[in-house]
PDB file of C-alpha atoms in Angstrom:
ATOM      1  CA  UNK O   1     -24.905-133.518 172.796  1.00  0.00           C
ATOM      2  CA  UNK O   2     -21.770-131.470 173.389  1.00  0.00           C
ATOM      3  CA  UNK O   3     -18.230-132.094 172.289  1.00  0.00           C
ATOM      4  CA  UNK O   4     -14.957-132.337 174.086  1.00  0.00           C
ATOM      5  CA  UNK O   5     -11.420-131.476 173.122  1.00  0.00           C
ATOM      6  CA  UNK O   6      -9.128-128.529 173.016  1.00  0.00           C
ATOM      7  CA  UNK O   7     -10.219-127.286 169.594  1.00  0.00           C
ATOM      8  CA  UNK O   8      -6.796-128.042 168.130  1.00  0.00           C
ATOM      9  CA  UNK O   9      -5.859-130.283 165.220  1.00  0.00           C
ATOM     10  CA  UNK O  10      -4.085-132.505 167.719  1.00  0.00           C
ATOM     11  CA  UNK O  11      -7.537-133.620 168.904  1.00  0.00           C
ATOM     12  CA  UNK O  12      -7.933-135.588 165.668  1.00  0.00           C
ATOM     13  CA  UNK O  13      -6.587-139.082 165.260  1.00  0.00           C
ATOM     14  CA  UNK O  14      -3.610-139.211 162.915  1.00  0.00           C
ATOM     15  CA  UNK O  15      -2.488-135.627 163.456  1.00  0.00           C
ATOM     16  CA  UNK O  16       1.101-135.667 164.558  1.00  0.00           C
ATOM     17  CA  UNK O  17       1.294-132.051 165.665  1.00  0.00           C
ATOM     18  CA  UNK O  18       4.966-131.841 164.727  1.00  0.00           C
ATOM     19  CA  UNK O  19       4.389-132.159 160.985  1.00  0.00           C
ATOM     20  CA  UNK O  20       4.469-128.652 159.537  1.00  0.00           C
ATOM     21  CA  UNK O  21       2.697-129.845 156.373  1.00  0.00           C
ATOM     22  CA  UNK O  22      -0.544-130.633 158.210  1.00  0.00           C
ATOM     23  CA  UNK O  23      -2.894-127.734 158.772  1.00  0.00           C
ATOM     24  CA  UNK O  24      -1.558-124.219 159.094  1.00  0.00           C
ATOM     25  CA  UNK O  25      -1.824-121.281 156.778  1.00  0.00           C
ATOM     26  CA  UNK O  26      -1.320-121.069 153.048  1.00  0.00           C
ATOM     27  CA  UNK O  27       1.893-119.557 151.767  1.00  0.00           C
ATOM     28  CA  UNK O  28      -0.007-117.997 148.844  1.00  0.00           C
ATOM     29  CA  UNK O  29       0.220-114.209 148.740  1.00  0.00           C
ATOM     30  CA  UNK O  30      -3.334-112.816 148.772  1.00  0.00           C
ATOM     31  CA  UNK O  31      -2.071-109.543 147.276  1.00  0.00           C
ATOM     32  CA  UNK O  32      -1.323-111.301 143.969  1.00  0.00           C
ATOM     33  CA  UNK O  33      -4.817-112.771 143.539  1.00  0.00           C
ATOM     34  CA  UNK O  34      -7.447-111.586 141.082  1.00  0.00           C
ATOM     35  CA  UNK O  35     -11.084-111.834 142.179  1.00  0.00           C
ATOM     36  CA  UNK O  36     -14.660-111.020 141.231  1.00  0.00           C
ATOM     37  CA  UNK O  37     -17.014-109.307 143.656  1.00  0.00           C
ATOM     38  CA  UNK O  38     -20.267-107.428 143.969  1.00  0.00           C
ATOM     39  CA  UNK O  39     -19.874-103.881 145.242  1.00  0.00           C
ATOM     40  CA  UNK O  40     -21.753-102.548 148.252  1.00  0.00           C
ATOM     41  CA  UNK O  41     -23.521 -99.192 148.731  1.00  0.00           C
ATOM     42  CA  UNK O  42     -23.940 -98.608 144.999  1.00  0.00           C
ATOM     43  CA  UNK O  43     -27.132 -96.508 145.453  1.00  0.00           C
ATOM     44  CA  UNK O  44     -25.412 -94.091 147.825  1.00  0.00           C
ATOM     45  CA  UNK O  45     -22.172 -93.861 145.822  1.00  0.00           C
ATOM     46  CA  UNK O  46     -20.826 -90.586 144.429  1.00  0.00           C
ATOM     47  CA  UNK O  47     -21.089 -91.936 140.882  1.00  0.00           C
ATOM     48  CA  UNK O  48     -24.754 -92.952 141.077  1.00  0.00           C
ATOM     49  CA  UNK O  49     -25.734 -89.822 143.014  1.00  0.00           C
ATOM     50  CA  UNK O  50     -24.213 -87.518 140.383  1.00  0.00           C
ATOM     51  CA  UNK O  51     -25.061 -89.435 137.201  1.00  0.00           C
ATOM     52  CA  UNK O  52     -28.283 -91.255 138.186  1.00  0.00           C
ATOM     53  CA  UNK O  53     -27.228 -94.370 136.263  1.00  0.00           C
ATOM     54  CA  UNK O  54     -24.813 -97.276 136.641  1.00  0.00           C
ATOM     55  CA  UNK O  55     -21.508 -97.423 134.748  1.00  0.00           C
ATOM     56  CA  UNK O  56     -21.349 -99.331 131.482  1.00  0.00           C
ATOM     57  CA  UNK O  57     -20.075-102.894 131.374  1.00  0.00           C
ATOM     58  CA  UNK O  58     -16.343-103.053 130.503  1.00  0.00           C
ATOM     59  CA  UNK O  59     -15.652 -99.675 132.142  1.00  0.00           C
ATOM     60  CA  UNK O  60     -12.316 -99.660 133.971  1.00  0.00           C
ATOM     61  CA  UNK O  61     -12.270 -98.844 137.683  1.00  0.00           C
ATOM     62  CA  UNK O  62      -9.417 -98.126 140.070  1.00  0.00           C
ATOM     63  CA  UNK O  63      -9.303 -99.696 143.544  1.00  0.00           C
ATOM     64  CA  UNK O  64      -8.216 -97.422 146.410  1.00  0.00           C
ATOM     65  CA  UNK O  65      -8.503 -96.940 150.156  1.00  0.00           C
ATOM     66  CA  UNK O  66     -10.541 -93.771 150.843  1.00  0.00           C
ATOM     67  CA  UNK O  67      -9.555 -93.468 154.499  1.00  0.00           C
ATOM     68  CA  UNK O  68     -12.490 -95.596 155.653  1.00  0.00           C
ATOM     69  CA  UNK O  69     -13.176 -98.363 153.101  1.00  0.00           C
ATOM     70  CA  UNK O  70     -11.686-100.040 150.046  1.00  0.00           C
ATOM     71  CA  UNK O  71     -13.580 -98.503 147.122  1.00  0.00           C
ATOM     72  CA  UNK O  72     -13.853 -98.748 143.356  1.00  0.00           C
ATOM     73  CA  UNK O  73     -13.591 -95.453 141.430  1.00  0.00           C
ATOM     74  CA  UNK O  74     -14.391 -94.375 137.900  1.00  0.00           C
ATOM     75  CA  UNK O  75     -13.172 -90.909 136.938  1.00  0.00           C
ATOM     76  CA  UNK O  76     -12.366 -90.228 140.617  1.00  0.00           C
ATOM     77  CA  UNK O  77     -15.968 -90.949 141.703  1.00  0.00           C
ATOM     78  CA  UNK O  78     -16.716 -93.887 143.983  1.00  0.00           C
ATOM     79  CA  UNK O  79     -19.009 -96.443 142.362  1.00  0.00           C
ATOM     80  CA  UNK O  80     -19.207 -98.640 145.462  1.00  0.00           C
ATOM     81  CA  UNK O  81     -17.362-100.263 148.342  1.00  0.00           C
ATOM     82  CA  UNK O  82     -15.675-103.633 148.250  1.00  0.00           C
ATOM     83  CA  UNK O  83     -17.020-106.084 150.858  1.00  0.00           C
ATOM     84  CA  UNK O  84     -15.096-106.096 154.143  1.00  0.00           C
ATOM     85  CA  UNK O  85     -13.573-109.508 153.365  1.00  0.00           C
ATOM     86  CA  UNK O  86     -11.254-107.572 151.028  1.00  0.00           C
ATOM     87  CA  UNK O  87      -9.975-105.255 153.780  1.00  0.00           C
ATOM     88  CA  UNK O  88      -6.625-107.055 153.528  1.00  0.00           C
ATOM     89  CA  UNK O  89      -6.124-105.000 150.341  1.00  0.00           C
ATOM     90  CA  UNK O  90      -5.413-101.956 152.494  1.00  0.00           C
ATOM     91  CA  UNK O  91      -2.029-103.451 153.331  1.00  0.00           C
ATOM     92  CA  UNK O  92      -1.515-104.647 149.745  1.00  0.00           C
ATOM     93  CA  UNK O  93      -2.137-101.132 148.410  1.00  0.00           C
ATOM     94  CA  UNK O  94       1.100 -99.959 150.026  1.00  0.00           C
ATOM     95  CA  UNK O  95       3.030-101.966 147.411  1.00  0.00           C
ATOM     96  CA  UNK O  96       0.542-102.767 144.632  1.00  0.00           C
ATOM     97  CA  UNK O  97      -2.071-101.008 142.557  1.00  0.00           C
ATOM     98  CA  UNK O  98      -5.315-102.643 141.509  1.00  0.00           C
ATOM     99  CA  UNK O  99      -7.763-102.072 138.711  1.00  0.00           C
ATOM    100  CA  UNK O 100     -11.155-103.507 138.049  1.00  0.00           C
ATOM    101  CA  UNK O 101     -13.431-103.986 135.096  1.00  0.00           C
ATOM    102  CA  UNK O 102     -17.206-103.664 135.436  1.00  0.00           C
ATOM    103  CA  UNK O 103     -18.435-107.081 134.336  1.00  0.00           C
ATOM    104  CA  UNK O 104     -22.139-106.834 135.165  1.00  0.00           C
ATOM    105  CA  UNK O 105     -24.692-104.288 136.304  1.00  0.00           C
ATOM    106  CA  UNK O 106     -28.325-104.664 137.261  1.00  0.00           C
ATOM    107  CA  UNK O 107     -31.119-102.345 138.369  1.00  0.00           C
ATOM    108  CA  UNK O 108     -33.445-105.062 139.663  1.00  0.00           C
ATOM    109  CA  UNK O 109     -34.247-105.790 142.398  1.00  0.00           C
ATOM    110  CA  UNK O 110     -31.666-103.190 143.492  1.00  0.00           C
ATOM    111  CA  UNK O 111     -28.809-101.408 141.761  1.00  0.00           C
ATOM    112  CA  UNK O 112     -25.789-103.678 141.724  1.00  0.00           C
ATOM    113  CA  UNK O 113     -22.351-103.746 140.138  1.00  0.00           C
ATOM    114  CA  UNK O 114     -20.039-106.728 139.803  1.00  0.00           C
ATOM    115  CA  UNK O 115     -16.366-106.074 139.045  1.00  0.00           C
ATOM    116  CA  UNK O 116     -13.369-108.219 138.201  1.00  0.00           C
ATOM    117  CA  UNK O 117     -10.317-106.966 140.109  1.00  0.00           C
ATOM    118  CA  UNK O 118      -6.682-107.770 139.481  1.00  0.00           C
ATOM    119  CA  UNK O 119      -3.324-106.468 140.669  1.00  0.00           C
ATOM    120  CA  UNK O 120      -1.451-104.374 138.125  1.00  0.00           C
ATOM    121  CA  UNK O 121       1.891-105.761 137.062  1.00  0.00           C
TER     122      UNK O 121
END
């Protein structure tokens, strides 16, 4: 019921190991990618705590590192945190700026915000 092997691609028949085009990492720069994501911690955000409502759809947000998390801000108030899978943006923010657009909000079953994020040219 177990498996054997080293856990490397060379365990698979037809993998030559010396061919640099098989396997490996993508050469695509993640910093240049646009994406869509749902924000976390919306209920405890500065924005919701002070205004008691969610931002309007099509409101522009700025993406920044607040010293702890990557966050989305509207008028210098955090509207939520980006999921940790976007932590790579911390490094990207040294050379790029990012903005987002609120594309969807919902109050049921919980407050949620979805934003479209893209690097600024």
